[in-house]
Every structure is written in C-alpha cells, then in structure tokens.
Tab-separated table of C-alpha atoms in Angstrom:
chain	number	residue	atom	x	y	z
A	1	MET	CA	-16.301	16.785	2.209
A	2	SER	CA	-17.383	19.663	0.034
A	3	ALA	CA	-14.892	21.236	-2.309
A	4	PRO	CA	-13.670	24.804	-1.740
A	5	PRO	CA	-15.246	27.454	-3.973
A	6	SER	CA	-12.146	27.706	-6.145
A	7	PRO	CA	-9.628	24.865	-6.603
A	8	PRO	CA	-6.035	25.474	-5.505
A	9	ALA	CA	-3.080	25.101	-7.802
A	10	PRO	CA	-2.966	21.662	-9.396
A	11	ALA	CA	0.300	20.527	-7.869
A	12	GLN	CA	0.257	19.355	-4.213
A	13	THR	CA	-3.312	20.473	-3.839
A	14	ALA	CA	-4.937	18.127	-1.398
A	15	LEU	CA	-4.854	14.899	0.507
A	16	THR	CA	-6.711	11.670	0.210
A	17	GLN	CA	-6.769	9.330	3.193
A	18	THR	CA	-5.168	6.346	1.502
A	19	GLY	CA	-2.081	5.447	3.516
A	20	PRO	CA	-1.504	1.957	4.828
A	21	ALA	CA	-2.742	2.760	8.303
A	22	GLN	CA	-6.159	1.353	9.069
A	23	THR	CA	-7.715	4.738	9.837
A	24	GLY	CA	-8.717	5.588	6.263
A	25	PRO	CA	-12.323	6.501	5.541
A	26	ALA	CA	-14.779	3.969	4.260
A	27	GLN	CA	-16.215	4.373	0.815
A	28	THR	CA	-19.562	6.078	0.795
A	29	GLY	CA	-20.932	4.440	-2.320
A	30	PRO	CA	-20.101	2.153	-5.192
A	31	ALA	CA	-16.978	3.174	-7.020
A	32	GLN	CA	-17.167	3.775	-10.714
A	33	THR	CA	-15.786	0.937	-12.781
A	34	ALA	CA	-15.111	1.038	-16.490
A	35	PRO	CA	-16.713	-1.467	-18.832
A	36	ALA	CA	-14.734	-4.624	-19.414
A	37	GLN	CA	-13.919	-3.831	-23.030
A	38	THR	CA	-10.519	-2.348	-23.813
A	39	ALA	CA	-10.517	1.432	-23.547
A	40	PRO	CA	-8.920	3.549	-26.256
A	41	GLN	CA	-5.352	4.315	-25.280
A	42	SER	CA	-4.352	7.870	-24.527
A	43	PRO	CA	-1.506	9.375	-26.494
A	44	ARG	CA	1.900	8.550	-25.062
A	45	PRO	CA	3.012	11.363	-22.745
A	46	ALA	CA	5.926	13.603	-23.531
A	47	PRO	CA	9.397	12.371	-22.528
A	48	ALA	CA	10.292	12.677	-18.867
A	49	PRO	CA	11.794	15.967	-17.705
A	50	THR	CA	15.552	15.754	-17.417
A	51	ALA	CA	16.968	15.298	-13.917
A	52	ALA	CA	20.387	16.613	-13.032
A	53	PRO	CA	22.662	14.232	-11.082
A	54	GLY	CA	21.794	14.390	-7.389
A	55	ASP	CA	18.642	16.400	-8.146
A	56	GLY	CA	16.237	15.295	-5.408
A	57	PRO	CA	15.315	11.741	-4.395
A	58	THR	CA	16.539	8.655	-6.213
A	59	ILE	CA	13.872	6.001	-6.691
A	60	THR	CA	15.031	2.484	-7.523
A	61	SER	CA	11.778	0.593	-6.868
A	62	LEU	CA	8.357	1.742	-8.091
A	63	SER	CA	5.039	0.170	-7.105
A	64	PHE	CA	1.382	1.092	-7.114
A	65	LEU	CA	-1.454	0.452	-4.672
A	66	THR	CA	-5.023	0.106	-5.912
A	67	PRO	CA	-8.312	-0.260	-4.010
A	68	GLY	CA	-9.842	-2.865	-6.330
A	69	ASN	CA	-13.104	-0.961	-6.754
A	70	TYR	CA	-16.259	-2.523	-8.146
A	71	PRO	CA	-19.969	-1.660	-8.288
A	72	ASP	CA	-22.176	-3.534	-5.855
A	73	ALA	CA	-24.100	-5.275	-8.635
A	74	ASP	CA	-21.050	-6.307	-10.685
A	75	PRO	CA	-18.017	-7.308	-8.608
A	76	LEU	CA	-16.629	-9.555	-11.354
A	77	THR	CA	-16.024	-6.681	-13.768
A	78	GLY	CA	-14.244	-4.624	-11.123
A	79	LEU	CA	-12.045	-7.472	-9.921
A	80	GLU	CA	-11.184	-8.424	-13.500
A	81	ASP	CA	-10.289	-4.790	-14.223
A	82	THR	CA	-7.946	-4.843	-11.231
A	83	LEU	CA	-6.255	-8.030	-12.419
A	84	ARG	CA	-5.757	-6.381	-15.813
A	85	LEU	CA	-4.251	-3.378	-14.038
A	86	PHE	CA	-1.693	-5.698	-12.423
A	87	GLU	CA	-0.883	-7.071	-15.872
A	88	LEU	CA	-0.463	-3.541	-17.232
A	89	GLY	CA	1.805	-2.614	-14.329
A	90	GLU	CA	4.043	-5.532	-15.179
A	91	ARG	CA	4.188	-4.527	-18.855
A	92	LEU	CA	5.089	-0.955	-17.888
A	93	GLY	CA	7.990	-2.225	-15.778
A	94	PHE	CA	6.604	-1.462	-12.307
A	95	ASP	CA	8.404	-3.407	-9.597
A	96	GLY	CA	5.326	-4.043	-7.463
A	97	ALA	CA	1.518	-4.080	-7.568
A	98	TRP	CA	-0.348	-3.848	-4.269
A	99	ILE	CA	-4.008	-4.334	-3.357
A	100	ARG	CA	-5.923	-2.983	-0.389
A	101	GLN	CA	-7.877	-5.360	1.838
A	102	ARG	CA	-11.209	-3.866	2.922
A	103	HIS	CA	-14.081	-5.529	4.762
A	104	LEU	CA	-17.752	-4.679	4.070
A	105	GLU	CA	-16.759	-2.265	1.292
A	106	HIS	CA	-16.689	-2.495	-2.504
A	107	GLY	CA	-13.162	-3.850	-2.556
A	108	VAL	CA	-11.035	-6.941	-1.968
A	109	SER	CA	-11.997	-8.656	1.280
A	110	SER	CA	-9.384	-11.429	0.949
A	111	ALA	CA	-6.035	-10.227	-0.315
A	112	ALA	CA	-4.532	-13.724	-0.245
A	113	VAL	CA	-7.189	-15.056	-2.629
A	114	PHE	CA	-6.870	-12.082	-4.967
A	115	LEU	CA	-3.067	-12.255	-5.051
A	116	ALA	CA	-3.206	-15.972	-5.808
A	117	ALA	CA	-5.210	-15.050	-8.913
A	118	ALA	CA	-2.856	-12.178	-9.754
A	119	GLY	CA	0.079	-14.556	-9.489
A	120	GLN	CA	-1.374	-16.620	-12.333
A	121	ARG	CA	-1.764	-13.537	-14.541
A	122	THR	CA	1.764	-12.176	-14.042
A	123	ARG	CA	5.293	-13.556	-13.969
A	124	ARG	CA	7.679	-11.000	-12.517
A	125	ILE	CA	6.010	-8.170	-10.608
A	126	GLN	CA	5.962	-8.304	-6.800
A	127	LEU	CA	2.442	-8.786	-5.388
A	128	GLY	CA	1.588	-6.885	-2.224
A	129	THR	CA	-1.268	-6.184	0.136
A	130	ALA	CA	-1.611	-3.028	2.205
A	131	VAL	CA	-2.868	-3.796	4.674
A	132	ILE	CA	-4.454	-6.883	6.234
A	133	PRO	CA	-5.982	-6.001	9.640
A	134	ILE	CA	-4.614	-8.861	11.726
A	135	GLY	CA	-7.388	-8.513	14.309
A	136	TYR	CA	-9.864	-10.434	12.155
A	137	GLU	CA	-7.417	-13.186	11.223
A	138	SER	CA	-6.280	-16.466	12.684
A	139	PRO	CA	-2.468	-16.175	12.633
A	140	PHE	CA	-2.175	-19.826	11.602
A	141	ARG	CA	-4.910	-19.947	8.957
A	142	LEU	CA	-3.797	-16.664	7.407
A	143	ALA	CA	-0.246	-18.008	7.284
A	144	GLU	CA	-1.515	-21.062	5.389
A	145	ASP	CA	-3.391	-18.946	2.840
A	146	LEU	CA	-0.464	-16.585	2.305
A	147	SER	CA	1.936	-19.501	1.925
A	148	VAL	CA	-0.213	-21.113	-0.759
A	149	ALA	CA	-0.467	-17.821	-2.666
A	150	ASP	CA	3.270	-17.216	-2.329
A	151	VAL	CA	4.209	-20.653	-3.638
A	152	LEU	CA	1.808	-20.285	-6.566
A	153	SER	CA	3.338	-16.905	-7.451
A	154	GLY	CA	6.916	-18.148	-7.308
A	155	GLY	CA	7.740	-16.311	-4.081
A	156	ARG	CA	6.529	-12.816	-5.013
A	157	LEU	CA	4.210	-11.890	-2.128
A	158	GLN	CA	4.822	-8.782	-0.006
A	159	VAL	CA	2.455	-8.845	2.971
A	160	GLY	CA	1.413	-5.589	4.648
A	161	LEU	CA	-0.268	-5.822	8.056
A	162	SER	CA	-1.860	-3.660	10.731
A	163	ALA	CA	-2.725	-4.358	14.365
A	164	GLY	CA	-5.241	-3.013	16.860
A	165	THR	CA	-9.019	-2.996	16.807
A	166	PRO	CA	-9.853	-3.442	13.116
A	167	PRO	CA	-12.282	-1.276	11.120
A	168	HIS	CA	-16.022	-1.957	11.530
A	169	ALA	CA	-15.377	-4.078	14.627
A	170	GLU	CA	-18.740	-3.226	16.195
A	171	LEU	CA	-20.460	-4.716	13.146
A	172	LEU	CA	-18.096	-7.602	12.415
A	173	GLY	CA	-16.710	-8.647	15.782
A	174	ASP	CA	-19.519	-11.000	16.755
A	175	LEU	CA	-19.566	-12.504	13.248
A	176	VAL	CA	-15.835	-13.258	13.249
A	177	PHE	CA	-15.177	-14.377	16.806
A	178	ASP	CA	-16.663	-16.824	19.295
A	179	GLY	CA	-16.815	-15.246	22.725
A	180	ASP	CA	-16.257	-11.660	23.797
A	181	TRP	CA	-13.875	-10.332	21.139
A	182	ARG	CA	-13.406	-7.121	23.134
A	183	SER	CA	-11.317	-9.086	25.619
A	184	PHE	CA	-9.067	-10.635	22.942
A	185	ASP	CA	-5.517	-9.550	22.241
A	186	LEU	CA	-5.710	-7.783	18.875
A	187	SER	CA	-2.315	-6.130	19.179
A	188	TYR	CA	1.130	-6.697	17.664
A	189	GLY	CA	1.344	-10.136	19.266
A	190	ARG	CA	-0.900	-11.589	16.555
A	191	ILE	CA	1.554	-10.425	13.888
A	192	ALA	CA	4.423	-12.032	15.791
A	193	ARG	CA	2.465	-15.306	15.839
A	194	LEU	CA	1.830	-15.055	12.097
A	195	ARG	CA	5.534	-14.600	11.443
A	196	ASP	CA	6.445	-17.503	13.713
A	197	ASN	CA	4.055	-19.734	11.771
A	198	LEU	CA	5.589	-18.652	8.458
A	199	LEU	CA	9.071	-19.606	9.668
A	200	GLY	CA	8.042	-23.235	9.260
A	201	ASP	CA	9.298	-24.583	12.583
A	202	TYR	CA	8.161	-28.094	13.372
A	203	LEU	CA	5.402	-28.578	15.937
A	204	GLY	CA	5.993	-30.753	18.966
A	205	ASP	CA	9.269	-32.439	19.842
A	206	ALA	CA	11.606	-34.365	17.555
A	207	ASP	CA	9.496	-37.521	17.912
A	208	THR	CA	6.181	-35.868	17.015
A	209	VAL	CA	4.795	-37.097	13.691
A	210	ILE	CA	1.453	-37.119	11.934
A	211	HIS	CA	0.067	-39.881	9.757
A	212	SER	CA	-1.868	-39.412	6.550
A	213	PRO	CA	-2.638	-41.869	3.729
A	214	GLY	CA	0.702	-43.063	2.389
A	215	ASN	CA	2.772	-40.630	4.432
A	216	THR	CA	4.311	-40.048	7.843
A	217	GLN	CA	5.894	-36.665	8.490
A	218	ARG	CA	6.869	-34.153	11.114
A	219	PRO	CA	4.125	-31.506	11.367
A	220	ARG	CA	4.551	-27.876	10.417
A	221	LEU	CA	2.630	-25.301	8.411
A	222	GLN	CA	2.300	-26.423	4.815
A	223	PRO	CA	3.227	-25.466	2.242
A	224	HIS	CA	6.334	-23.898	3.696
A	225	SER	CA	7.404	-20.934	1.562
A	226	ALA	CA	10.987	-20.067	2.426
A	227	GLY	CA	11.591	-16.340	2.772
A	228	LEU	CA	7.975	-15.221	3.143
A	229	ALA	CA	8.509	-14.371	6.812
A	230	ASP	CA	11.104	-11.809	5.683
A	231	ARG	CA	8.575	-10.168	3.351
A	232	LEU	CA	6.223	-8.946	6.061
A	233	TRP	CA	5.540	-5.203	6.280
A	234	TYR	CA	3.839	-3.116	8.930
A	235	GLY	CA	1.740	-0.057	8.081
A	236	GLY	CA	3.249	2.241	10.681
A	237	GLY	CA	2.100	5.829	11.123
A	238	SER	CA	2.895	6.520	14.780
A	239	LEU	CA	5.996	6.581	16.941
A	240	ARG	CA	4.867	3.476	18.832
A	241	SER	CA	4.153	1.488	15.667
A	242	VAL	CA	7.420	2.303	13.881
A	243	ARG	CA	9.367	1.435	17.022
A	244	TRP	CA	7.667	-1.949	17.238
A	245	THR	CA	8.279	-2.504	13.525
A	246	GLY	CA	11.984	-1.747	13.820
A	247	GLU	CA	12.515	-3.697	17.021
A	248	ASN	CA	10.785	-6.747	15.526
A	249	GLY	CA	12.521	-6.680	12.160
A	250	LEU	CA	9.581	-6.063	9.812
A	251	ASN	CA	9.712	-3.822	6.761
A	252	LEU	CA	7.960	-0.446	7.043
A	253	LEU	CA	5.056	0.883	4.986
A	254	THR	CA	4.306	4.578	5.399
A	255	GLY	CA	1.849	6.608	3.390
A	256	ASN	CA	-0.320	9.706	3.544
A	257	ILE	CA	-1.383	9.553	7.183
A	258	VAL	CA	0.909	9.814	10.193
A	259	SER	CA	0.566	10.829	13.820
A	260	GLY	CA	2.638	13.686	15.192
A	261	GLU	CA	1.861	12.626	18.757
A	262	GLY	CA	4.873	12.191	21.002
A	263	ILE	CA	7.519	13.098	18.434
A	264	ALA	CA	10.048	15.497	19.902
A	265	ALA	CA	13.435	16.939	19.088
A	266	GLY	CA	16.145	14.301	19.001
A	267	GLU	CA	14.036	11.695	17.200
A	268	GLY	CA	15.516	12.230	13.787
A	269	ILE	CA	14.818	15.979	13.813
A	270	ALA	CA	16.475	19.140	15.044
A	271	ALA	CA	15.142	20.990	18.076
A	272	GLY	CA	12.308	23.303	17.140
A	273	GLU	CA	11.877	21.881	13.641
A	274	GLY	CA	8.131	21.693	13.015
A	275	ILE	CA	7.352	21.298	16.718
A	276	ALA	CA	4.564	23.201	18.447
A	277	ALA	CA	5.571	23.487	22.111
A	278	GLY	CA	4.059	20.734	24.234
A	279	GLU	CA	2.049	19.284	21.368
A	280	GLY	CA	4.449	17.286	19.196
A	281	ILE	CA	4.975	17.620	15.475
A	282	ALA	CA	2.545	19.795	13.494
A	283	ASP	CA	4.064	19.318	10.033
A	284	PHE	CA	3.422	16.136	8.035
A	285	VAL	CA	6.767	15.837	6.234
A	286	THR	CA	8.772	16.559	9.384
A	287	ALA	CA	6.810	13.943	11.320
A	288	GLN	CA	7.104	11.286	8.629
A	289	ARG	CA	10.821	11.837	8.205
A	290	ALA	CA	11.290	11.502	11.965
A	291	LEU	CA	9.324	8.229	11.982
A	292	ILE	CA	11.416	6.795	9.146
A	293	ARG	CA	14.649	7.696	10.916
A	294	GLU	CA	13.433	6.235	14.202
A	295	TYR	CA	12.604	2.969	12.431
A	296	ARG	CA	16.066	2.808	10.889
A	297	ARG	CA	17.684	3.509	14.246
A	298	LEU	CA	16.001	0.452	15.741
A	299	ILE	CA	16.127	-2.094	12.917
A	300	GLY	CA	18.675	-4.830	13.503
A	301	PRO	CA	21.976	-4.795	11.600
A	302	ASP	CA	21.140	-8.179	10.082
A	303	ARG	CA	17.992	-6.821	8.420
A	304	PRO	CA	17.704	-4.457	5.432
A	305	ALA	CA	15.910	-1.316	6.597
A	306	ARG	CA	13.304	-1.403	3.825
A	307	VAL	CA	10.906	1.527	3.797
A	308	ALA	CA	8.236	1.908	1.100
A	309	LEU	CA	6.671	5.353	1.028
A	310	GLY	CA	3.314	6.088	-0.571
A	311	ARG	CA	1.947	9.242	-2.152
A	312	VAL	CA	-1.265	9.869	-4.070
A	313	ILE	CA	0.093	10.897	-7.475
A	314	VAL	CA	-2.338	11.922	-10.218
A	315	PRO	CA	-0.580	13.217	-13.345
A	316	PHE	CA	-2.725	14.504	-16.163
A	317	ASP	CA	-0.204	14.865	-18.988
A	318	SER	CA	-2.081	12.479	-21.280
A	319	ALA	CA	-5.576	13.075	-19.845
A	320	ASP	CA	-8.207	14.983	-21.779
A	321	ARG	CA	-9.542	18.353	-20.630
A	322	ALA	CA	-12.603	16.992	-18.818
A	323	THR	CA	-10.527	14.423	-16.957
A	324	ARG	CA	-8.012	17.052	-15.889
A	325	GLU	CA	-10.781	19.168	-14.436
A	326	ARG	CA	-12.206	16.147	-12.604
A	327	TYR	CA	-8.769	15.456	-11.122
A	328	ARG	CA	-8.491	19.065	-9.949
A	329	VAL	CA	-11.895	18.937	-8.273
A	330	TYR	CA	-10.934	15.647	-6.606
A	331	ALA	CA	-7.760	17.181	-5.188
A	332	ALA	CA	-9.467	20.377	-4.059
A	333	SER	CA	-12.068	18.394	-2.114
A	334	ARG	CA	-9.271	16.886	-0.001
A	335	HIS	CA	-7.172	19.956	0.620
A	336	GLU	CA	-8.779	21.041	3.894
A	337	ARG	CA	-7.480	18.084	5.907
A	338	THR	CA	-3.877	18.893	5.095
A	339	LEU	CA	-3.934	22.272	6.835
A	340	ARG	CA	-3.725	21.244	10.519
A	341	PRO	CA	-3.298	18.300	12.922
A	342	HIS	CA	-6.483	16.430	13.866
A	343	GLY	CA	-7.567	14.954	17.190
A	344	GLU	CA	-5.668	13.913	20.283
A	345	ARG	CA	-3.194	11.866	18.257
A	346	ARG	CA	-2.415	14.876	16.070
A	347	THR	CA	-3.170	12.990	12.865
A	348	LEU	CA	-1.488	14.626	9.880
A	349	PHE	CA	-2.360	14.279	6.206
A	350	ALA	CA	-0.113	14.681	3.182
A	351	PRO	CA	-1.346	16.650	0.171
A	352	ASP	CA	-2.032	14.834	-3.068
A	353	LEU	CA	0.234	15.511	-6.012
A	354	VAL	CA	-2.053	16.426	-8.894
A	355	GLY	CA	-0.849	18.229	-12.002
A	356	ASP	CA	1.495	17.838	-14.922
A	357	ALA	CA	4.732	15.882	-14.675
A	358	GLN	CA	6.900	18.881	-13.864
A	359	GLN	CA	4.585	20.047	-11.070
A	360	ILE	CA	4.553	16.572	-9.547
A	361	LEU	CA	8.329	16.245	-9.814
A	362	ASP	CA	8.746	19.610	-8.120
A	363	GLY	CA	6.518	18.399	-5.294
A	364	LEU	CA	8.385	15.116	-4.870
A	365	ARG	CA	11.777	16.810	-4.919
A	366	ALA	CA	10.654	19.288	-2.274
A	367	ASP	CA	9.365	16.471	-0.025
A	368	ALA	CA	12.076	15.660	2.513
A	369	ALA	CA	10.362	12.393	3.478
A	370	VAL	CA	10.533	11.155	-0.119
A	371	GLY	CA	14.236	11.964	-0.025
A	372	GLU	CA	14.636	9.419	2.786
A	373	VAL	CA	13.591	6.416	0.685
A	374	SER	CA	14.320	4.625	-2.568
A	375	GLU	CA	11.018	2.693	-2.767
A	376	LEU	CA	8.006	4.738	-3.916
A	377	ARG	CA	4.403	3.538	-3.996
A	378	VAL	CA	1.846	5.351	-6.177
A	379	GLU	CA	-1.455	5.244	-4.294
A	380	LEU	CA	-4.445	5.254	-6.628
A	381	PRO	CA	-7.596	7.042	-5.414
A	382	TYR	CA	-10.795	5.169	-4.663
A	383	GLU	CA	-13.120	7.193	-6.839
A	384	PHE	CA	-11.523	6.628	-10.239
A	385	ASP	CA	-12.189	3.972	-12.867
A	386	ARG	CA	-9.940	1.581	-14.769
A	387	ARG	CA	-9.225	3.983	-17.624
A	388	ASP	CA	-8.127	6.657	-15.147
A	389	TYR	CA	-5.853	4.198	-13.356
A	390	GLU	CA	-4.272	3.061	-16.608
A	391	GLN	CA	-3.609	6.650	-17.690
A	392	ILE	CA	-2.053	7.491	-14.311
A	393	LEU	CA	0.251	4.462	-14.367
A	394	ARG	CA	1.384	5.189	-17.921
A	395	ASP	CA	2.123	8.833	-17.150
A	396	VAL	CA	4.046	7.921	-13.990
A	397	ALA	CA	6.083	5.245	-15.783
A	398	HIS	CA	6.824	7.390	-18.833
A	399	THR	CA	7.201	10.951	-17.535
A	400	ILE	CA	7.753	11.035	-13.764
A	401	ALA	CA	9.597	8.039	-12.338
A	402	PRO	CA	12.446	8.068	-14.913
A	403	ALA	CA	13.279	11.632	-13.883
A	404	LEU	CA	13.821	10.318	-10.333
A	405	GLY	CA	16.307	7.678	-11.445
A	406	TRP	CA	13.897	4.757	-11.780
A	407	ARG	CA	14.316	2.326	-14.640
A	408	PRO	CA	11.559	-0.085	-15.659
A	409	ALA	CA	12.127	-3.753	-14.991
A	410	PRO	CA	12.655	-5.931	-18.075
A	411	THR	CA	9.341	-7.054	-19.473
A	412	GLN	CA	8.403	-10.693	-19.838
A	413	PRO	CA	5.492	-12.190	-21.732
A	414	THR	CA	2.546	-12.513	-19.393
A	415	GLN	CA	1.063	-15.965	-19.068
A	416	PRO	CA	-2.051	-16.145	-21.227
A	417	THR	CA	-5.345	-16.287	-19.404
A	418	GLN	CA	-6.886	-19.730	-19.730
A	419	PRO	CA	-10.221	-19.646	-21.583
A	420	ALA	CA	-13.270	-20.730	-19.641
A	421	PRO	CA	-14.480	-24.254	-20.431
A	422	PRO	CA	-17.607	-24.468	-22.578
A	423	ALA	CA	-20.864	-24.457	-20.682
C-alpha cells in the first residue's frame, strides 16, 4: 500500500494488520534483521508521564507479540535475535512474550519448537503463541508437542489458536493432508479435541494398559502437563468466534482486526452507538468493546474471563531522528485501512499508536476497548529489525506502561546459554 502524500499526526496514525485473527496479510519479502552483534543501547527514555488515580485504563499484565522475522538466507540470525528479544523482555519485567506462527513465510512455522527453546533461555516470563491455525494440526500430536514444551518451561505456555480454513490452504492442503482436505472439519471442533487431549484423561476403560520395556501403565497423552488446558486462548474477532470462545471456556485474544458483522444494539452497546442502519457496527472500538462484553456475558462463572488486547504501539522517545521518520512513514502507509469497514464481513482495523509517550498514552486512554481489559499486548510490526524492537520494548516498559498502572515483574537471572561443543 502506498503512503499518502503527507503523513498524518504521529499519534494513532494508521493500522497494521497484526491481530491474532488469521486474516493478516502475508509478508511480501524478507524482513530486515539486525546483525547478531549487540547493538549500541539508546539513551534511557524520560520518566513516565504521571497518571492521576482512575485516569484511563489500568494495566496489570503487559506482554509483547513478535513475528520472529528473518532473511531467507539466514534464518538462524533472525531466530536467535528473537530469542534474545524474549530474554530482554524478561529483564525489562514484561509478563509475557508471544510469537506468531506463520507457514511459508519468513517467520516461526512451529511455535511449540520455538517456545521450547525460549523456555530454556528464560525463567519467569510467560511464553505465548498467537496464533496456531488448528486446521493444519493433528489435535493429538500438537497436544504432545505443547505438553513437552510446557513441562520444559515449568508450566509457562499460553497457547493461542484459530480455526477455519488456514492461510495458504490451496498451496499447503495437499502437502499436509491425505485425502480431500476440503471435506475435512477444520472448525472449532479440532480445538475442542486438542483441549480434551491436554486434560490427560486415560484412554480405554479401567482395564486398558500398554506395555513398554520395564513398564506397564494406563495410556494417556504424555507428558501430562497439569493446567495447560486452562491456558488455551482463541483469537476471536467476530461475534460468532467470541461466543464460541466464551461458551467453551477459553481465554480471549483480540487485536487490531475485528468484524462488525452482525453486532447490533443490546450486545454490550447502546442503541445507535456506532451502528449504520442494517449494516452492523462501523466503528472499530465500538465493535471490539461489544465483542469483549459478549464474551464475558457467556464465560462460565467457574472460569476467569481473561481477555488480552493487542495494539501496535511504536513509541519513538529514545529513537533517533531517522528512525522516528521511518516510524511515521510506516504508520502513514497503513492509515487508509482504518477509515471504513471492508468487505461483506465489515472488517474493521484499529489505527497504530505511533508517537511520543504522551501521544500514545492519550490514544490508549481514549480507547474504550482498552478500558475494558487489564492485559495489554504490544504487537511489534513485521518490517522492523531487532534494534527497533528493543527500543520499542524499552520505551514501553519505561515511559508508557507505568503510567497505566503496570509494574514490572521482579527480575531473575536468566539461565546462561550453553556454549556449543567444539567441532
């Protein structure tokens, strides 16, 4: 998308399609990745602006989501940079670090494998994926992989999922499946099967056992990681998806893309609020707030109604002049999509928050959907490199999140990386 002739104001200027829903655009080329050597650190940003009591949303949990970019010819450097970003997030006190799972692109194609590695490089921070398209996965084999990674991390995985026909299905379907994959059930039922497998129920009746060398045992998925089934999230951006999520007791991920289709007065909103007659919601924030409230209406009383909301946040307080201008151009190139609903499903896009700390705080405080949640996820753009990501995380942790009530988690020494054996 070409940028407008003159960039808009730096705060809330544009949208990037980076929410947890599976409808985000594919990358069009290799992402830039910084060299592996340590980059010079930017000056520490100014202290966070002071927040008056009750001034806007209160954030108690802060995470970030990164695409795990790498150049086609050097995936190792990019993946290593992403692992180092997880380590930095832990040192800065972030509560969670999340990775995208993307097939056929310059990103992480197996979140479970990557998070198993991240679990060995960190000790405290929660490790998430947003999202795994369940359509390509065996609900049993994926449950095994996630369970291994969760046990290795000490029970820190947060697993985001999506259902429906997965991205690039026309290219990948025949490579993944035997038979006509178009006739397979790729819907929510596969997520329900994954959760059932994670519960660790025994297979067969009470007399069913399996024999292995030196052992006889009742069969179930191994290793069983208690509690992982309660740490499943669904990337819900439509009325149908958030209703299924609430009715089935999963946690809710919501980001920068939602559908206004079918949302009407009475579903968490007042009559006439943001509604174009006969067409559903036309305003992003109004639609997202309605979806969050509908989810909470349906979640069972025995389940915490956890909602993690994502926004692309790009502060430039400690960035140099050239980087600030690059951030502005990035935001301006995404502004057009935020101006109207798109397609039959009335897809709506949130603007990015790009600017200094005060501009970003003003945008967050004016966002009624942010006011509905206490868990905020900083979504890092695809096109940036490691040094950009590090600067963004530092600025958020030092100048933005504290003004919203967030306090960094206590830091712990990160486990040292084991040196490679001699050749």
